[in-house]
PDB file of C-alpha atoms in Angstrom:
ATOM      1  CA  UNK A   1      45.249  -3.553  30.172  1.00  0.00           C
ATOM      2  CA  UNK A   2      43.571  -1.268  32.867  1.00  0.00           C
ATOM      3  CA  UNK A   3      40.775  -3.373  35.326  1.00  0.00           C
ATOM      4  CA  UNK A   4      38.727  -0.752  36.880  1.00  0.00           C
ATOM      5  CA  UNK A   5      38.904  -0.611  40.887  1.00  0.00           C
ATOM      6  CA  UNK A   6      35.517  -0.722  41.354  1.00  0.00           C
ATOM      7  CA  UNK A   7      34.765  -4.366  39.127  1.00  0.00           C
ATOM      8  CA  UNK A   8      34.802  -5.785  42.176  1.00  0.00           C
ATOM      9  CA  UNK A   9      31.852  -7.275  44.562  1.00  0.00           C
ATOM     10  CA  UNK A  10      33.385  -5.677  47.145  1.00  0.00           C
ATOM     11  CA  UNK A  11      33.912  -2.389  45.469  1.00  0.00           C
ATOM     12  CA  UNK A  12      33.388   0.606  47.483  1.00  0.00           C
ATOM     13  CA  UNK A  13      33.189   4.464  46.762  1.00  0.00           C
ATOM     14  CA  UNK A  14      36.836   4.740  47.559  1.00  0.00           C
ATOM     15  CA  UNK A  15      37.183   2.313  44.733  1.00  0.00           C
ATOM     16  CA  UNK A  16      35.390   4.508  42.202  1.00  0.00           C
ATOM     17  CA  UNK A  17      37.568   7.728  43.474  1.00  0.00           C
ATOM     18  CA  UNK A  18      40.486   5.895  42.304  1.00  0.00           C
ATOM     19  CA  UNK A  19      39.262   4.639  39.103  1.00  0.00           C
ATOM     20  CA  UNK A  20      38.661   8.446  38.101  1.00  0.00           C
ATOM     21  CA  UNK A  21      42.285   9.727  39.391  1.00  0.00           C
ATOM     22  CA  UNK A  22      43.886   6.663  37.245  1.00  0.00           C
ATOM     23  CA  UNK A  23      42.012   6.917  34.353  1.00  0.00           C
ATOM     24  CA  UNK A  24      42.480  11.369  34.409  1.00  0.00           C
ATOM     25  CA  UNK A  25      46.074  10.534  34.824  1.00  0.00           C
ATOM     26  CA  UNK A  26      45.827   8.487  32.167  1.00  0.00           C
ATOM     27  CA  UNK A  27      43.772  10.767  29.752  1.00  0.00           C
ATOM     28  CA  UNK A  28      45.920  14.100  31.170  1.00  0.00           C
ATOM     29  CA  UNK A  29      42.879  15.321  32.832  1.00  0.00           C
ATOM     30  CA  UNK A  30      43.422  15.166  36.498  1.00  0.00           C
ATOM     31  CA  UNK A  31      42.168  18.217  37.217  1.00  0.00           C
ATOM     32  CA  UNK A  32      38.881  17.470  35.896  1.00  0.00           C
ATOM     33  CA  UNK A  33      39.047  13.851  37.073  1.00  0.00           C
ATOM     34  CA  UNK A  34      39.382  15.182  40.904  1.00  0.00           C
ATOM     35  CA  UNK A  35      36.627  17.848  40.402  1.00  0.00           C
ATOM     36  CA  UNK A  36      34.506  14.947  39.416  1.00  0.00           C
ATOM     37  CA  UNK A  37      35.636  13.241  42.934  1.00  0.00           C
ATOM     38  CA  UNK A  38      34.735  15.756  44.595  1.00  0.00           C
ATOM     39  CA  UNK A  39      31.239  16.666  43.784  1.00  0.00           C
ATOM     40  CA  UNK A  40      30.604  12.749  44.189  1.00  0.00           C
ATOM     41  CA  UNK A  41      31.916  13.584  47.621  1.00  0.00           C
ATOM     42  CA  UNK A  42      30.066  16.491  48.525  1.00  0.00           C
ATOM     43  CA  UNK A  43      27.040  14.569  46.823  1.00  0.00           C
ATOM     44  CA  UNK A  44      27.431  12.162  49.053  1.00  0.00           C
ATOM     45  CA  UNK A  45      28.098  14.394  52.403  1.00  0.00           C
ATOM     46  CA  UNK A  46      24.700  16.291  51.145  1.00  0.00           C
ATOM     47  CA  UNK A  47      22.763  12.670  50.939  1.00  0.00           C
ATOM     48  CA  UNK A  48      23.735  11.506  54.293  1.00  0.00           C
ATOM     49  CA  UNK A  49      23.218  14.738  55.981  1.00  0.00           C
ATOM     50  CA  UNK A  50      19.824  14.912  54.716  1.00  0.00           C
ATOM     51  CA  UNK A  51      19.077  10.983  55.514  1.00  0.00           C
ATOM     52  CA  UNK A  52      20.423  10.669  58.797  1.00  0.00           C
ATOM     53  CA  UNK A  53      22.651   8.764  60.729  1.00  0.00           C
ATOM     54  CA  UNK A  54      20.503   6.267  61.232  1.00  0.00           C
ATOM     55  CA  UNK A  55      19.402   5.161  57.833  1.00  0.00           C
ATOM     56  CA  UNK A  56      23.583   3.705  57.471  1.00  0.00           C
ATOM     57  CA  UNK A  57      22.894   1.462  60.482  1.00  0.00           C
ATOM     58  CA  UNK A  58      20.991  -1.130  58.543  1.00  0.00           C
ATOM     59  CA  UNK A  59      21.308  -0.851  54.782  1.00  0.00           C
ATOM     60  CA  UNK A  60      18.748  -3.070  52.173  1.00  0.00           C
ATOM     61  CA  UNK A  61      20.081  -4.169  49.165  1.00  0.00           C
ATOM     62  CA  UNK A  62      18.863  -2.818  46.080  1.00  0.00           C
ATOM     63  CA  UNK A  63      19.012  -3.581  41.924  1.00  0.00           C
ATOM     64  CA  UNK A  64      19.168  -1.008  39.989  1.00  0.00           C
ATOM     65  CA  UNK A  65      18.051  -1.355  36.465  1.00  0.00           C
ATOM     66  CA  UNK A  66      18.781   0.967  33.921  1.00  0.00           C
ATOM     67  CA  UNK A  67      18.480  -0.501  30.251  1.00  0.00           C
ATOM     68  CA  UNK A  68      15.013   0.008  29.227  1.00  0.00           C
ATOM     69  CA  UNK A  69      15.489  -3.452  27.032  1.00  0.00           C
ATOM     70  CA  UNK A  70      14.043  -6.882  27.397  1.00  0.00           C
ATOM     71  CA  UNK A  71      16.868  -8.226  29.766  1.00  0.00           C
ATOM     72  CA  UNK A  72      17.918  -5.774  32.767  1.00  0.00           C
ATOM     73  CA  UNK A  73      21.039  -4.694  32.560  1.00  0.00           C
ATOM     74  CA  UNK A  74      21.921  -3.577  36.424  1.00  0.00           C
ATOM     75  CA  UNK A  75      24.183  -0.609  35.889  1.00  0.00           C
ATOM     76  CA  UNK A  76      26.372   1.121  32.794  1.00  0.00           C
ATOM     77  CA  UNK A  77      29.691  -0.275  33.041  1.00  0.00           C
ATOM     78  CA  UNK A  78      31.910   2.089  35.419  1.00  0.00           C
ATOM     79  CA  UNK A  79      34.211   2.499  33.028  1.00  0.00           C
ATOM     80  CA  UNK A  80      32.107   4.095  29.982  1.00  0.00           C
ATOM     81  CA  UNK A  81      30.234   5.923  32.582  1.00  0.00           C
ATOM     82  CA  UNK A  82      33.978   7.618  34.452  1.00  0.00           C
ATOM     83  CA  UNK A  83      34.999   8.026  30.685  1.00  0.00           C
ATOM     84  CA  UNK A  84      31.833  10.340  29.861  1.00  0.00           C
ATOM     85  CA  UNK A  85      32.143  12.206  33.135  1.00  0.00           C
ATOM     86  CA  UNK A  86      35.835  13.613  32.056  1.00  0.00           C
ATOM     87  CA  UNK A  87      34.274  13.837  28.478  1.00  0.00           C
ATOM     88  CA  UNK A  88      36.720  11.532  26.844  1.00  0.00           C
ATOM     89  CA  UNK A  89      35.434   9.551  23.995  1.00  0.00           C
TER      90      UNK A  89
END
């Protein structure tokens, strides 16, 4: 069985950019897997360039909650959510 990179507490964005070139070597969709990298890279470039340096220095922790039900559910699993990205079912 596959365990995603990123299921980790210390799971970082590097973690996620593998997770996508596994699973589109997997699925026989690199190509789409590393355009997908990408724009989460140049998403990110775009972020910090328009933040600042200095916001990095000291970072807050946030939750994120994204269910909309009784019980928060913190974020859709990485998996599901790299799966819809390459538009696998």
């Amino acid at each position: 069985p596959y365990f995603p990179y990123c299921c980790s507490d210390s799971a970082t964005f590097e973690d996620i950019y593998k997770d996508y070139e596994v699973l589109g070597h997997v699925f026989g969709c690199t190509e789409r897997a590393e355009e997908k990298v990408q724009a989460m890279k140049d998403k990110l470039a775009e972020v910090r360039e328009t933040l600042g340096e200095d916001v990095y220095k000291d970072p807050i922790t946030v939750f994120v909650y994204d269910s909309g039900e009784d019980a928060p559910g913190s974020t859709r699993r990485h998996d599901q959510a790299c799966r819809r990205d390459l538009h696998l079912r």
